[in-house]
JSON list of C-alpha atoms and ligand atoms in Angstrom, two decimals:
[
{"chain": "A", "resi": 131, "resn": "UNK", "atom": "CA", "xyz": [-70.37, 77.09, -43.68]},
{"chain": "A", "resi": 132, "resn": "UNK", "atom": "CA", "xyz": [-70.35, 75.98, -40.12]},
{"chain": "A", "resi": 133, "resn": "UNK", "atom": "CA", "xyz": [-72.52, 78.21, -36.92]},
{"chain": "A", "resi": 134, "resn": "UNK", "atom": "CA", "xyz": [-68.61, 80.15, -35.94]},
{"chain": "A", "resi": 135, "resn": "UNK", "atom": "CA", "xyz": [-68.58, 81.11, -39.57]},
{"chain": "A", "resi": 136, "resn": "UNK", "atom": "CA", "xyz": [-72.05, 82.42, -40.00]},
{"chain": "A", "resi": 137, "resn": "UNK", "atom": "CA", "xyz": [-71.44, 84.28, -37.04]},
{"chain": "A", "resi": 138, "resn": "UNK", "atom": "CA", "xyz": [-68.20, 85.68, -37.76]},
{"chain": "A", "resi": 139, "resn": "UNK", "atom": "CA", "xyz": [-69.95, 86.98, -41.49]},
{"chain": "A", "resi": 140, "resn": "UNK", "atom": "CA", "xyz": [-72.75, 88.85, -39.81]},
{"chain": "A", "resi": 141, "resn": "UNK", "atom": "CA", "xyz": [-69.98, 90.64, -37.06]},
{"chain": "A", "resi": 142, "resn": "UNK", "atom": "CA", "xyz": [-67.47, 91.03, -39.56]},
{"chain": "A", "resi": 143, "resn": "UNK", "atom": "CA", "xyz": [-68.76, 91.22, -43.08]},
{"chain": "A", "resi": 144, "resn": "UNK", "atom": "CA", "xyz": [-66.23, 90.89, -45.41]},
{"chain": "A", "resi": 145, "resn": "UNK", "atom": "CA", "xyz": [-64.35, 94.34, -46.45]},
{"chain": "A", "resi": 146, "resn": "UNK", "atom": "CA", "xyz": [-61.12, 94.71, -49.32]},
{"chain": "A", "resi": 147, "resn": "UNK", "atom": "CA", "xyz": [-57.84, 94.07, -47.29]},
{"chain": "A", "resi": 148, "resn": "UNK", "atom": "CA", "xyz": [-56.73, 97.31, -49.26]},
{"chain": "A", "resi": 149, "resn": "UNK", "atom": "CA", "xyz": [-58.91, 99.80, -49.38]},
{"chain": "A", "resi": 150, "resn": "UNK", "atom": "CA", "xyz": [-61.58, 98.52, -46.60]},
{"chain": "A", "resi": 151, "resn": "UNK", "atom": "CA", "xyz": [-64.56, 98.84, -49.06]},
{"chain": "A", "resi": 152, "resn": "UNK", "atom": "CA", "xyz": [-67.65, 96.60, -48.08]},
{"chain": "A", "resi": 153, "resn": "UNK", "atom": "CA", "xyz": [-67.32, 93.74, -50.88]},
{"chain": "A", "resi": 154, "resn": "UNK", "atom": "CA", "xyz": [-69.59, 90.07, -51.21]},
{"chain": "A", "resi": 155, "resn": "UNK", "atom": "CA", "xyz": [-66.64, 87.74, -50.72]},
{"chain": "A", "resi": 156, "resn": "UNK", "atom": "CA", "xyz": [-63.14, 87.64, -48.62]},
{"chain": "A", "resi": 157, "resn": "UNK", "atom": "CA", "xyz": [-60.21, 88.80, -50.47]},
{"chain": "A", "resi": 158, "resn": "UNK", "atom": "CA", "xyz": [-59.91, 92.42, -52.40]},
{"chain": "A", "resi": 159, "resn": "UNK", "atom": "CA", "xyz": [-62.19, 94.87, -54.28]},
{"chain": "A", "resi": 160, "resn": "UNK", "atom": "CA", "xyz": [-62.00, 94.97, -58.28]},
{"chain": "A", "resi": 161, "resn": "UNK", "atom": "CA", "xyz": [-59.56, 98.17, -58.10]},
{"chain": "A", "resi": 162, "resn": "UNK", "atom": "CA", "xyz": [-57.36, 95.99, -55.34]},
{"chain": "A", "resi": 163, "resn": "UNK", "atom": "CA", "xyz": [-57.20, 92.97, -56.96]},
{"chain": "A", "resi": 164, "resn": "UNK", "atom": "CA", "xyz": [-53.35, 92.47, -58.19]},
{"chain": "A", "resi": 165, "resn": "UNK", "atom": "CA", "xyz": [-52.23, 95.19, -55.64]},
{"chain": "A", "resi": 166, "resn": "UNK", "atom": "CA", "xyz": [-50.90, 92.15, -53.30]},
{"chain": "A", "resi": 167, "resn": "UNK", "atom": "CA", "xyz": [-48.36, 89.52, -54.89]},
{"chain": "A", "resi": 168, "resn": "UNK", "atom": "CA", "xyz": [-47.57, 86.12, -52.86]},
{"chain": "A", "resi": 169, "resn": "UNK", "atom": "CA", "xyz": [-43.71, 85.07, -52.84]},
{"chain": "A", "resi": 170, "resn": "UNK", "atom": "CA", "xyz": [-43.02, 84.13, -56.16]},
{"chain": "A", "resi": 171, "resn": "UNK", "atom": "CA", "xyz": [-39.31, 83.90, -55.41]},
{"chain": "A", "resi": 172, "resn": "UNK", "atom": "CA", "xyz": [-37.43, 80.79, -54.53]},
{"chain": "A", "resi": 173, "resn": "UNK", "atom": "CA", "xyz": [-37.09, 80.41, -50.74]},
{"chain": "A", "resi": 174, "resn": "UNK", "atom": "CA", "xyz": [-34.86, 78.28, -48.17]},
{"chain": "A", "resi": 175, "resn": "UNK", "atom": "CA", "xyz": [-37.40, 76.10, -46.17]},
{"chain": "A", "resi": 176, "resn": "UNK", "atom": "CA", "xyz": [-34.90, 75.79, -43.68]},
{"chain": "A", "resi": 177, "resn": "UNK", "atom": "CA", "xyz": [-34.60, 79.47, -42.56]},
{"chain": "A", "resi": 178, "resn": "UNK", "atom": "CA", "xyz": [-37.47, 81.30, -44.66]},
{"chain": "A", "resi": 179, "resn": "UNK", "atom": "CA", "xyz": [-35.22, 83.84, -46.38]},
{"chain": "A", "resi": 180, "resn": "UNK", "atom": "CA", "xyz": [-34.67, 84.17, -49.87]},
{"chain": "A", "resi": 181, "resn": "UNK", "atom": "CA", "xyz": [-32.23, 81.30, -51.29]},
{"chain": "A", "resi": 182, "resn": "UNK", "atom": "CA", "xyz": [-29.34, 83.97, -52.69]},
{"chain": "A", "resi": 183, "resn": "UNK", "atom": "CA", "xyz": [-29.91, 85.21, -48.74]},
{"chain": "A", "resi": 184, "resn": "UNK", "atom": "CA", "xyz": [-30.14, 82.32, -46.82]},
{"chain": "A", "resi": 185, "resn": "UNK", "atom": "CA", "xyz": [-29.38, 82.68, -43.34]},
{"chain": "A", "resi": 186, "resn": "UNK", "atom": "CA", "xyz": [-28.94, 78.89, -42.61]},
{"chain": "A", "resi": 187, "resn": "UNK", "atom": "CA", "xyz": [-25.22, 79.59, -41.88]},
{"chain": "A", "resi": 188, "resn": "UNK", "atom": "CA", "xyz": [-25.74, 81.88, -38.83]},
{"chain": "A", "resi": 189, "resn": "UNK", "atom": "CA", "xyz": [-28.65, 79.67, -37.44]},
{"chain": "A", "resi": 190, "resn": "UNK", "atom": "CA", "xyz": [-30.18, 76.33, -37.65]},
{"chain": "A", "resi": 191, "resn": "UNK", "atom": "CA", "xyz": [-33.64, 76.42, -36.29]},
{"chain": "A", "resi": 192, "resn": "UNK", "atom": "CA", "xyz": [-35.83, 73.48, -34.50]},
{"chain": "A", "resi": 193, "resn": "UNK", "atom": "CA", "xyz": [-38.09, 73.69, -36.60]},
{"chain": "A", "resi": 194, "resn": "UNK", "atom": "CA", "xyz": [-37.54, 71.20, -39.96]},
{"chain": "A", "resi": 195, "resn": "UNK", "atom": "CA", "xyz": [-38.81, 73.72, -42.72]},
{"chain": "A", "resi": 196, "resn": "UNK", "atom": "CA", "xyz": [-41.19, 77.26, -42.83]},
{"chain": "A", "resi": 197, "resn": "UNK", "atom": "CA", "xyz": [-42.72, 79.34, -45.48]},
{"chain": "A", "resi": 198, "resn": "UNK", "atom": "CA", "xyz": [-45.21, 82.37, -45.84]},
{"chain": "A", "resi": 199, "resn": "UNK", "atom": "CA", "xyz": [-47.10, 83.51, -49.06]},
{"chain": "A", "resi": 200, "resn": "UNK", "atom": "CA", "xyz": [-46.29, 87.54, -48.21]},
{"chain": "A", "resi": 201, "resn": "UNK", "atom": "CA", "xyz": [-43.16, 89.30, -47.03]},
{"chain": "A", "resi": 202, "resn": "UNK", "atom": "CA", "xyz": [-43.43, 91.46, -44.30]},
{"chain": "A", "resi": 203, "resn": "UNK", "atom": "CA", "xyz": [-43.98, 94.34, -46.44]},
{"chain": "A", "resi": 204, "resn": "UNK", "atom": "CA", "xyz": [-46.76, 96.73, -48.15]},
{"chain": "A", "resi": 205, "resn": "UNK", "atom": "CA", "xyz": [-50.09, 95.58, -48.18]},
{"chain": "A", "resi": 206, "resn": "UNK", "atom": "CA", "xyz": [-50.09, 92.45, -46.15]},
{"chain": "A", "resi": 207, "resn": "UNK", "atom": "CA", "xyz": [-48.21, 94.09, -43.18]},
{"chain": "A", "resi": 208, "resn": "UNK", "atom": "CA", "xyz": [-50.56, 96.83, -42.94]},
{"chain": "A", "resi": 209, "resn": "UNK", "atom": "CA", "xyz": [-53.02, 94.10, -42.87]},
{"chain": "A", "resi": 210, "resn": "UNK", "atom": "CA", "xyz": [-51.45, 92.17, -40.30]},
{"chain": "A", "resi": 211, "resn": "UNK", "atom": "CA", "xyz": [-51.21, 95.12, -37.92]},
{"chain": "A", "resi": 212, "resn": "UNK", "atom": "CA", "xyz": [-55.01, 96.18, -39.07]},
{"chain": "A", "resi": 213, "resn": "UNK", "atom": "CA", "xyz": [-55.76, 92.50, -37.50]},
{"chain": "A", "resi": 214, "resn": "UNK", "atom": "CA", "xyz": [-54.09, 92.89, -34.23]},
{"chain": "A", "resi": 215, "resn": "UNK", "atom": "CA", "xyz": [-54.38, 96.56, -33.64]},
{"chain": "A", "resi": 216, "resn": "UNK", "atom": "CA", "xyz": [-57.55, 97.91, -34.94]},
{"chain": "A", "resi": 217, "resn": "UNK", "atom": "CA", "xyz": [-59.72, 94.90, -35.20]},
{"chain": "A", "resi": 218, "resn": "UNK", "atom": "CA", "xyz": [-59.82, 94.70, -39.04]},
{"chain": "A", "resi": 219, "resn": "UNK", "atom": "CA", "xyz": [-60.39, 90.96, -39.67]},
{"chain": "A", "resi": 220, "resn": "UNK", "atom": "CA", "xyz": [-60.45, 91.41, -43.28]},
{"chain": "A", "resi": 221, "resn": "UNK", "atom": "CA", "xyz": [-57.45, 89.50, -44.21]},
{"chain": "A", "resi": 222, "resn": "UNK", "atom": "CA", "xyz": [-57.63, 86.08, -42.24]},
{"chain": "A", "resi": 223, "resn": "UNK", "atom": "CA", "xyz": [-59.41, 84.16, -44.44]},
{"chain": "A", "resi": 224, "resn": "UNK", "atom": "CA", "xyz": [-57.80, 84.83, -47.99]},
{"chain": "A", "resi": 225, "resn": "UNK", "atom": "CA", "xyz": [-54.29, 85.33, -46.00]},
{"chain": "A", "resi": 226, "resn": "UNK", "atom": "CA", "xyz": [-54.78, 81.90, -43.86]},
{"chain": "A", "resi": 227, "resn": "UNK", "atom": "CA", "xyz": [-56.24, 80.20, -47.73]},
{"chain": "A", "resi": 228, "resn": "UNK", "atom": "CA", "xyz": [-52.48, 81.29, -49.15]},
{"chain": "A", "resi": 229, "resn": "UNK", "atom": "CA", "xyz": [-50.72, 79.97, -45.59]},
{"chain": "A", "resi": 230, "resn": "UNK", "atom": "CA", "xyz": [-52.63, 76.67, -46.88]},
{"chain": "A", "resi": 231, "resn": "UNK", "atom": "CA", "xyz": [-51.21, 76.74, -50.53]},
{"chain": "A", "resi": 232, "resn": "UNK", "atom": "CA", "xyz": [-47.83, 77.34, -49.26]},
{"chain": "A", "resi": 233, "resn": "UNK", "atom": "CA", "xyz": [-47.78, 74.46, -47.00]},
{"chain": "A", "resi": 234, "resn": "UNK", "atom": "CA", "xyz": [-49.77, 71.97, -49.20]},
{"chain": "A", "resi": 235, "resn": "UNK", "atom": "CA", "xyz": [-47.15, 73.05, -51.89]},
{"chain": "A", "resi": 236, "resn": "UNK", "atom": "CA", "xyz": [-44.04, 72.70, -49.98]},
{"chain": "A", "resi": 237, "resn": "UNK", "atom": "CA", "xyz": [-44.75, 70.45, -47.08]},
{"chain": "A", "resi": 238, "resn": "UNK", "atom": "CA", "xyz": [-47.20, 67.99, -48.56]},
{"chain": "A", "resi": 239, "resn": "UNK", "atom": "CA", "xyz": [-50.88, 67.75, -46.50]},
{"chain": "A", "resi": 240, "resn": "UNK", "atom": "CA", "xyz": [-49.97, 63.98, -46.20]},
{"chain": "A", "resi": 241, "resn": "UNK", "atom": "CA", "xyz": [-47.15, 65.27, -43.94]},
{"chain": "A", "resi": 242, "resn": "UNK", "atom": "CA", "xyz": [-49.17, 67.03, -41.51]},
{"chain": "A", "resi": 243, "resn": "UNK", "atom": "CA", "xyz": [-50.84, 65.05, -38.19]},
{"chain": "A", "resi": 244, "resn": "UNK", "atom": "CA", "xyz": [-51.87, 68.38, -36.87]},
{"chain": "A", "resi": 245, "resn": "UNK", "atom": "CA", "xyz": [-52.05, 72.12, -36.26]},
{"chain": "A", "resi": 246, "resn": "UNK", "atom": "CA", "xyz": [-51.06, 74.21, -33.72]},
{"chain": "A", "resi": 247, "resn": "UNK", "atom": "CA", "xyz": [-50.66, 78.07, -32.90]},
{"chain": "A", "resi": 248, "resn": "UNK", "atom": "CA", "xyz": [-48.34, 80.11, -31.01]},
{"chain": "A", "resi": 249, "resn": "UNK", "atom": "CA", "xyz": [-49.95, 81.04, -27.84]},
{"chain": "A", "resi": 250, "resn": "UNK", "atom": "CA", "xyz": [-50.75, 84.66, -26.92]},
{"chain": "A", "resi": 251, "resn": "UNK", "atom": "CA", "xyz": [-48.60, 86.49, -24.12]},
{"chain": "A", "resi": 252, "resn": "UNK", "atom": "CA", "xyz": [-51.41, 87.65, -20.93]},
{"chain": "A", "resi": 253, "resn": "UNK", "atom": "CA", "xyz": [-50.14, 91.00, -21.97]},
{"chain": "A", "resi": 254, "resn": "UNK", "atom": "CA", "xyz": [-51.88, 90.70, -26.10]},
{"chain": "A", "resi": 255, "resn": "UNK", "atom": "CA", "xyz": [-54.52, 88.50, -24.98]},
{"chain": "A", "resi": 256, "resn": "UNK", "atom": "CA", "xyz": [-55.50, 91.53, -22.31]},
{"chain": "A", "resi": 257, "resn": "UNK", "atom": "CA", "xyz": [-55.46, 94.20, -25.01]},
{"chain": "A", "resi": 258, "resn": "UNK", "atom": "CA", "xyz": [-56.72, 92.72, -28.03]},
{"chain": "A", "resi": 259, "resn": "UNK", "atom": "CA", "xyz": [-58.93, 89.35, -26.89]},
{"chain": "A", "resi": 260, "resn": "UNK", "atom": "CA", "xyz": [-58.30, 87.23, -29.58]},
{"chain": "A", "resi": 261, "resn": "UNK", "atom": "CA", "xyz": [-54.82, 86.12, -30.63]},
{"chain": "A", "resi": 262, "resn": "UNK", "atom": "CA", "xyz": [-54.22, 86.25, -34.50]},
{"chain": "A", "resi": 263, "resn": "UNK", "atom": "CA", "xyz": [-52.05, 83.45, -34.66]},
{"chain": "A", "resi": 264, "resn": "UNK", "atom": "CA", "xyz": [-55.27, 81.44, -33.32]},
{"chain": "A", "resi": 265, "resn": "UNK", "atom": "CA", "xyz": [-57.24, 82.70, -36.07]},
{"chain": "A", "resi": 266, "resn": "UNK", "atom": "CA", "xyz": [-55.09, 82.34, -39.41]},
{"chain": "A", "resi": 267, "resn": "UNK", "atom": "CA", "xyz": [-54.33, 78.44, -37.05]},
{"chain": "A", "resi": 268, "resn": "UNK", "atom": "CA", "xyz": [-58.03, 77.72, -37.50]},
{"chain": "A", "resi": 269, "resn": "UNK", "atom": "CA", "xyz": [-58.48, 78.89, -41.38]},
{"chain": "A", "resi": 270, "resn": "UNK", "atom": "CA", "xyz": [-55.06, 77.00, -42.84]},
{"chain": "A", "resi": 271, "resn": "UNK", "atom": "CA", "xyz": [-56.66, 73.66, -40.88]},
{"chain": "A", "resi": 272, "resn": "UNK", "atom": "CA", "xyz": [-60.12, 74.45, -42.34]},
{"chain": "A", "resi": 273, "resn": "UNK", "atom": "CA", "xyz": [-58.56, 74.49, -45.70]},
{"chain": "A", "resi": 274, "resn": "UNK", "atom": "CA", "xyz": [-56.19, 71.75, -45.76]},
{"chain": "A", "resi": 275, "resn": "UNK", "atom": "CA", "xyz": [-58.59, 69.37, -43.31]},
{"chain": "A", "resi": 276, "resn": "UNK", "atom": "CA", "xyz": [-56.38, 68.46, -40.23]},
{"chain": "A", "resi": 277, "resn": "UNK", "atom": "CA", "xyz": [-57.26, 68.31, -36.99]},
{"chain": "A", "resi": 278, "resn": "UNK", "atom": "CA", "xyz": [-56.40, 71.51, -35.20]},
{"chain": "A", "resi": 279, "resn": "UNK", "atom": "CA", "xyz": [-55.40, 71.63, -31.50]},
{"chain": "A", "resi": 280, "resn": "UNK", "atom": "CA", "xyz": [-55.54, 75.45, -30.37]},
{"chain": "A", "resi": 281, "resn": "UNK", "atom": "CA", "xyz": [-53.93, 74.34, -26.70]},
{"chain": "A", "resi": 282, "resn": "UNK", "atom": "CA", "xyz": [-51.47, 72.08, -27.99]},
{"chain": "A", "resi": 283, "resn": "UNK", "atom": "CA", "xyz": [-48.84, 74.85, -26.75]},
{"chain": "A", "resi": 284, "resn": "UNK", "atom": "CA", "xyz": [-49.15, 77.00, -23.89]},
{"chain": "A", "resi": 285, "resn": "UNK", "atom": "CA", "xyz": [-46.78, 79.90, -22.97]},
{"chain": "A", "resi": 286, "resn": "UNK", "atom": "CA", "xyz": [-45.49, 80.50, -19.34]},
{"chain": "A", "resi": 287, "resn": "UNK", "atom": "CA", "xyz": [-46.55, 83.80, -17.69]},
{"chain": "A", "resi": 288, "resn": "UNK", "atom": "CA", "xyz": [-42.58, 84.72, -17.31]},
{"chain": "A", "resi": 289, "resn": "UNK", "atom": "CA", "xyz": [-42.35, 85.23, -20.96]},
{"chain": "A", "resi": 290, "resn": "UNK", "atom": "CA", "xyz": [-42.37, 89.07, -22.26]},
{"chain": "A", "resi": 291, "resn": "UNK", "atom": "CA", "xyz": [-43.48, 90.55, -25.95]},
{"chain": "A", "resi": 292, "resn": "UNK", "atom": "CA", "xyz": [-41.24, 90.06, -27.89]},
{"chain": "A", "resi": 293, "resn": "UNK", "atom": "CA", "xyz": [-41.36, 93.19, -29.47]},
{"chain": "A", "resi": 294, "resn": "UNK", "atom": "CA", "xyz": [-39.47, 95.45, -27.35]},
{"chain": "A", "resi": 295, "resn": "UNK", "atom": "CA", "xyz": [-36.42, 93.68, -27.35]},
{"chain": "A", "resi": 296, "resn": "UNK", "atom": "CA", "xyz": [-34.12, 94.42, -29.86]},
{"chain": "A", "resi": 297, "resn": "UNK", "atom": "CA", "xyz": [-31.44, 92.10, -30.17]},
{"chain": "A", "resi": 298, "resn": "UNK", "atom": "CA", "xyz": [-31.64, 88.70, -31.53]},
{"chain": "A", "resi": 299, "resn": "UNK", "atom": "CA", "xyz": [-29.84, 87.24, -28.77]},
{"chain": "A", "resi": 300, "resn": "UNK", "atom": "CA", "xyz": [-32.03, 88.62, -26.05]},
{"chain": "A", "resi": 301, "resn": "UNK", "atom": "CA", "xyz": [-35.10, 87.78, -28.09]},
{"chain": "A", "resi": 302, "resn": "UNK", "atom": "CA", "xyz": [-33.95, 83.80, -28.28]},
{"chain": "A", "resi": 303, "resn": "UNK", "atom": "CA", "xyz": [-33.57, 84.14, -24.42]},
{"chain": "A", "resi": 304, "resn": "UNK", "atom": "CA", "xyz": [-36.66, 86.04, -23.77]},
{"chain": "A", "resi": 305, "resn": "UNK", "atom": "CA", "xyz": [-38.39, 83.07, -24.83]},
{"chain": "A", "resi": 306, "resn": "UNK", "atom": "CA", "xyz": [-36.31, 80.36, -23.84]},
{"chain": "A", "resi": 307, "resn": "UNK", "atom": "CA", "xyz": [-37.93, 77.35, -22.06]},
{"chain": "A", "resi": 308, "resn": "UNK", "atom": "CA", "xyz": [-41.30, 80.14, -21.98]},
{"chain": "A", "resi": 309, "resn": "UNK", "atom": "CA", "xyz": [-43.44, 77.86, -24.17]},
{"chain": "A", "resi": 310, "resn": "UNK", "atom": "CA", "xyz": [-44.44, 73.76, -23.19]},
{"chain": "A", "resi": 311, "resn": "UNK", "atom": "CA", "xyz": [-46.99, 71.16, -24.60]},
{"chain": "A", "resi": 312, "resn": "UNK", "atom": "CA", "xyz": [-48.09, 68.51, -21.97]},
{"chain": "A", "resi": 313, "resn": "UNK", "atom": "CA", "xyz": [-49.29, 66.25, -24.69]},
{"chain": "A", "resi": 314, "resn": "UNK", "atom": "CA", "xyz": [-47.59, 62.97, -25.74]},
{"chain": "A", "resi": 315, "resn": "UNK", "atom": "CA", "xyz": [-46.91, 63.96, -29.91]},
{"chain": "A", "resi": 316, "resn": "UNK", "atom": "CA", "xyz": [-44.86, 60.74, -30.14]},
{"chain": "A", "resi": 317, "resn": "UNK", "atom": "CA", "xyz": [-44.03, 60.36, -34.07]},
{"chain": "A", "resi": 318, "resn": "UNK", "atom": "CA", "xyz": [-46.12, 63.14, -35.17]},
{"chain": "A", "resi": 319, "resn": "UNK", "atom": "CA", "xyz": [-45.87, 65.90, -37.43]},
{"chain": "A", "resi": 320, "resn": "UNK", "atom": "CA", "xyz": [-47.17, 69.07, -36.44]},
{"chain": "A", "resi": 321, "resn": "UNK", "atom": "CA", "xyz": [-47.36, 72.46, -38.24]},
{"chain": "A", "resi": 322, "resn": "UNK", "atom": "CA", "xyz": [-46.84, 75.40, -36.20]},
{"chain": "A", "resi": 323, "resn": "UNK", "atom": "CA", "xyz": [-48.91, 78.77, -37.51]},
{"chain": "A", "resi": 324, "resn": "UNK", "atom": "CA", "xyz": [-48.22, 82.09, -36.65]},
{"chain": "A", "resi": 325, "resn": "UNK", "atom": "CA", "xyz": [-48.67, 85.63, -38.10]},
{"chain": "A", "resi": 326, "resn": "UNK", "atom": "CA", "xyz": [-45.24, 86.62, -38.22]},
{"chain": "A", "resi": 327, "resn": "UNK", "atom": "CA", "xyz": [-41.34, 85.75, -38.37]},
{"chain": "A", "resi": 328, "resn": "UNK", "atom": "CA", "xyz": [-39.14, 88.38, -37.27]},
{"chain": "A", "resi": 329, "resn": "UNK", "atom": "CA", "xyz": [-36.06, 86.50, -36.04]},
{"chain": "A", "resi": 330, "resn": "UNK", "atom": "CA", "xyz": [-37.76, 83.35, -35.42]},
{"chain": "A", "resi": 331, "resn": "UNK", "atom": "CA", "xyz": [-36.94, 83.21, -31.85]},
{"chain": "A", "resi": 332, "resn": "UNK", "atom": "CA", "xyz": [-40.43, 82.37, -30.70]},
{"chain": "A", "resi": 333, "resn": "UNK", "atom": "CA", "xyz": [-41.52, 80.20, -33.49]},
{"chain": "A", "resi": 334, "resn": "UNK", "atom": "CA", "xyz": [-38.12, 78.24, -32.83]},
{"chain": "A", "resi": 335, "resn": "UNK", "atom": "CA", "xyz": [-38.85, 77.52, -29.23]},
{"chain": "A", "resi": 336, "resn": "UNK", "atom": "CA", "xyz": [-41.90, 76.31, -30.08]},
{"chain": "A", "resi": 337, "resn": "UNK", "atom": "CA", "xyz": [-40.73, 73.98, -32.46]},
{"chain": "A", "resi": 338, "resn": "UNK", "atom": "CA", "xyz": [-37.78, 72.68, -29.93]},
{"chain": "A", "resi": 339, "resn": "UNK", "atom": "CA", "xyz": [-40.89, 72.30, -26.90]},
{"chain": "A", "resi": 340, "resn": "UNK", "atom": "CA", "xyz": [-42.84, 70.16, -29.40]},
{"chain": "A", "resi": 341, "resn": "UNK", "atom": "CA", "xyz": [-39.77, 67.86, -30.49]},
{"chain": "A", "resi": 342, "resn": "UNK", "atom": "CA", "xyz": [-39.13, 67.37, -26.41]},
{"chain": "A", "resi": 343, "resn": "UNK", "atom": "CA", "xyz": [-42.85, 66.24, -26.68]},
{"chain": "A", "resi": 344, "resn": "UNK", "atom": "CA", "xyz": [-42.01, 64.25, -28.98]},
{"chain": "A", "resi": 345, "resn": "UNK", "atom": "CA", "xyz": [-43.06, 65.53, -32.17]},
{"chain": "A", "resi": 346, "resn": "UNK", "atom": "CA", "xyz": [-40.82, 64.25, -34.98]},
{"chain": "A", "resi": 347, "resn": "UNK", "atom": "CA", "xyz": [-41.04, 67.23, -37.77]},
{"chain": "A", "resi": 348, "resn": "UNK", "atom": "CA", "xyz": [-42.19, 70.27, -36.83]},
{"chain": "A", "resi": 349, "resn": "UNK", "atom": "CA", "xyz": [-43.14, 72.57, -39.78]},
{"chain": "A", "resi": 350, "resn": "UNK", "atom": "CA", "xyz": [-44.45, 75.80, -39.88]},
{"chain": "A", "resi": 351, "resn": "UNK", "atom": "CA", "xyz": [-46.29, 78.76, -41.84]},
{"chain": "A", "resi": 352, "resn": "UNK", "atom": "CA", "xyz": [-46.86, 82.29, -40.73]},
{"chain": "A", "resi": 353, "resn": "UNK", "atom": "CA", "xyz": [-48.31, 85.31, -43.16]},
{"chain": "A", "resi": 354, "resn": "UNK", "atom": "CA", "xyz": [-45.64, 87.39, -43.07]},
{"chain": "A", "resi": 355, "resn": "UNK", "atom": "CA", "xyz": [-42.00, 86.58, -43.40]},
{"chain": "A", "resi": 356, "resn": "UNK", "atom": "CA", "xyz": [-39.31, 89.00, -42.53]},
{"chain": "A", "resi": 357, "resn": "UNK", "atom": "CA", "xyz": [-36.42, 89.91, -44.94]},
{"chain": "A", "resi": 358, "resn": "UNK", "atom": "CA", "xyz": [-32.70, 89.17, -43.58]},
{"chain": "A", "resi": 359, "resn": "UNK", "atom": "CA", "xyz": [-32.02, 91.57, -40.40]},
{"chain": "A", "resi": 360, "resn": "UNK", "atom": "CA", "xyz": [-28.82, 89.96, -39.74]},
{"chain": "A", "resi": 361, "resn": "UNK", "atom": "CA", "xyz": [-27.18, 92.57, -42.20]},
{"chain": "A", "resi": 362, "resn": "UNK", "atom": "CA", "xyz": [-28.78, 95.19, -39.78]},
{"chain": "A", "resi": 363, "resn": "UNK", "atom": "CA", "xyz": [-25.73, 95.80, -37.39]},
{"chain": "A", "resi": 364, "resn": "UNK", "atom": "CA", "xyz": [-28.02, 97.21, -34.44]},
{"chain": "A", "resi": 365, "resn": "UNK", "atom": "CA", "xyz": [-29.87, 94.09, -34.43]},
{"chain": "A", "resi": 366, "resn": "UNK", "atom": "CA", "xyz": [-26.22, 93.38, -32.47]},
{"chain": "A", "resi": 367, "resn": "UNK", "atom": "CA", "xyz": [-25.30, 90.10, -34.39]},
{"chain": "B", "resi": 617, "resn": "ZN", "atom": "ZN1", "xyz": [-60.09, 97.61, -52.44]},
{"chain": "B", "resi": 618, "resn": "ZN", "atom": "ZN1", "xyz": [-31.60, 78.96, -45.33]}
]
């Protein structure tokens, strides 16, 4: 255990991500345990969404392939917006120790150069001061032992949150050329982690900023995946 973690222990001991009893180890309580299932089904790389609901025919994403071990659902989305909202770290170890299994399982750790998060907006950096996406970055790199570079991206200040707009279309522009990376990634792959997909619109630019870098597959992970909201006729697509 390196000095960060020993720190982190004795300010955040670890707690069940269900039922937020004090417990010796990361991960769930003896009553939790088996309340929270990973993705068992099979999944498109290419878009994230369930094969039979594959999305790849509406959109094709910059990024080359992404997966998640939870869908944006239940346990692990109340845990998710625990993290970012009321300072419950609970999850980010055994949540960013799944994002690991997912990508050693589908992408290959031999396929990886490095790792990368999606930087905060000013806005959630202001509020919260940490960015999750920074966090669950650091534990899937720990785990899988590749170089992490937290400031390989960096957002512009024009960008807005993404979460008050509510069309797809105005989400993909919202972020549109908001994102850059200054370094030369010249024939390397790089994993992109985040907490979240919702439409993908950030994650996407993100990807499409590191292949103008140079970067020649981008892959990425994020905790939670959200279910098909193309079928959702006020999402306006
Ligand atoms: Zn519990
Ligand atoms: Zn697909």
């Amino acid at each position: 255990m390196n000095l960060l973690d020993a720190f982190l222990e004795t300010l955040y001991p670890p707690r069940c991500i269900v039922c937020d009893e004090p417990i010796p180890h990361y991960g769930y309580c003896l009553r939790c345990k088996g309340k929270v299932k990973t993705i068992k089904e099979e999944m498109c790389l290419f878009c994230g969404a369930r094969k039979k609901l594959c999305e790849c025919n509406k959109r094709i994403y910059h990024f080359d392939a992404i997966t998640a071990p939870y869908f944006n659902e239940g346990y692990p989305k109340q845990a998710v917006y625990d993290l970012k909202f009321n300072r419950k770290f609970n999850c980010v170890k055994n949540f960013g120790r799944q994002m690991a299994k997912k990508v050693a399982i589908n992408f290959g750790v031999e396929n990886i150069d490095c790792i990368c998060c999606v930087p905060p907006s000013k806005e959630s950096l202001y509020s919260r001061d940490f960015n999750q996406s920074d966090l669950f970055a650091r534990e899937v790199a720990k785990c899988l032992n590749v170089e992490y570079k937290p400031k390989l991206l960096k957002k512009k200040d024009s960008v807005r949150s993404q979460h008050r707009i509510r069309t797809i279309q105005d989400r993909f522009d919202n972020v549109r050329n908001g994102y850059y990376s200054k370094e030369n990634l010249k024939g390397s792959n790089v994993l992109i982690v985040d907490d979240i997909k919702t439409t993908g619109a950030t994650i996407d630019e993100c990807a499409r900023q590191l292949k103008f870098a140079g970067a020649e597959k981008v892959y990425c992970v994020v905790a939670l995946i959200t279910e098909n909201k193309y079928k959702d006729e006020s999402y306006g697509l």
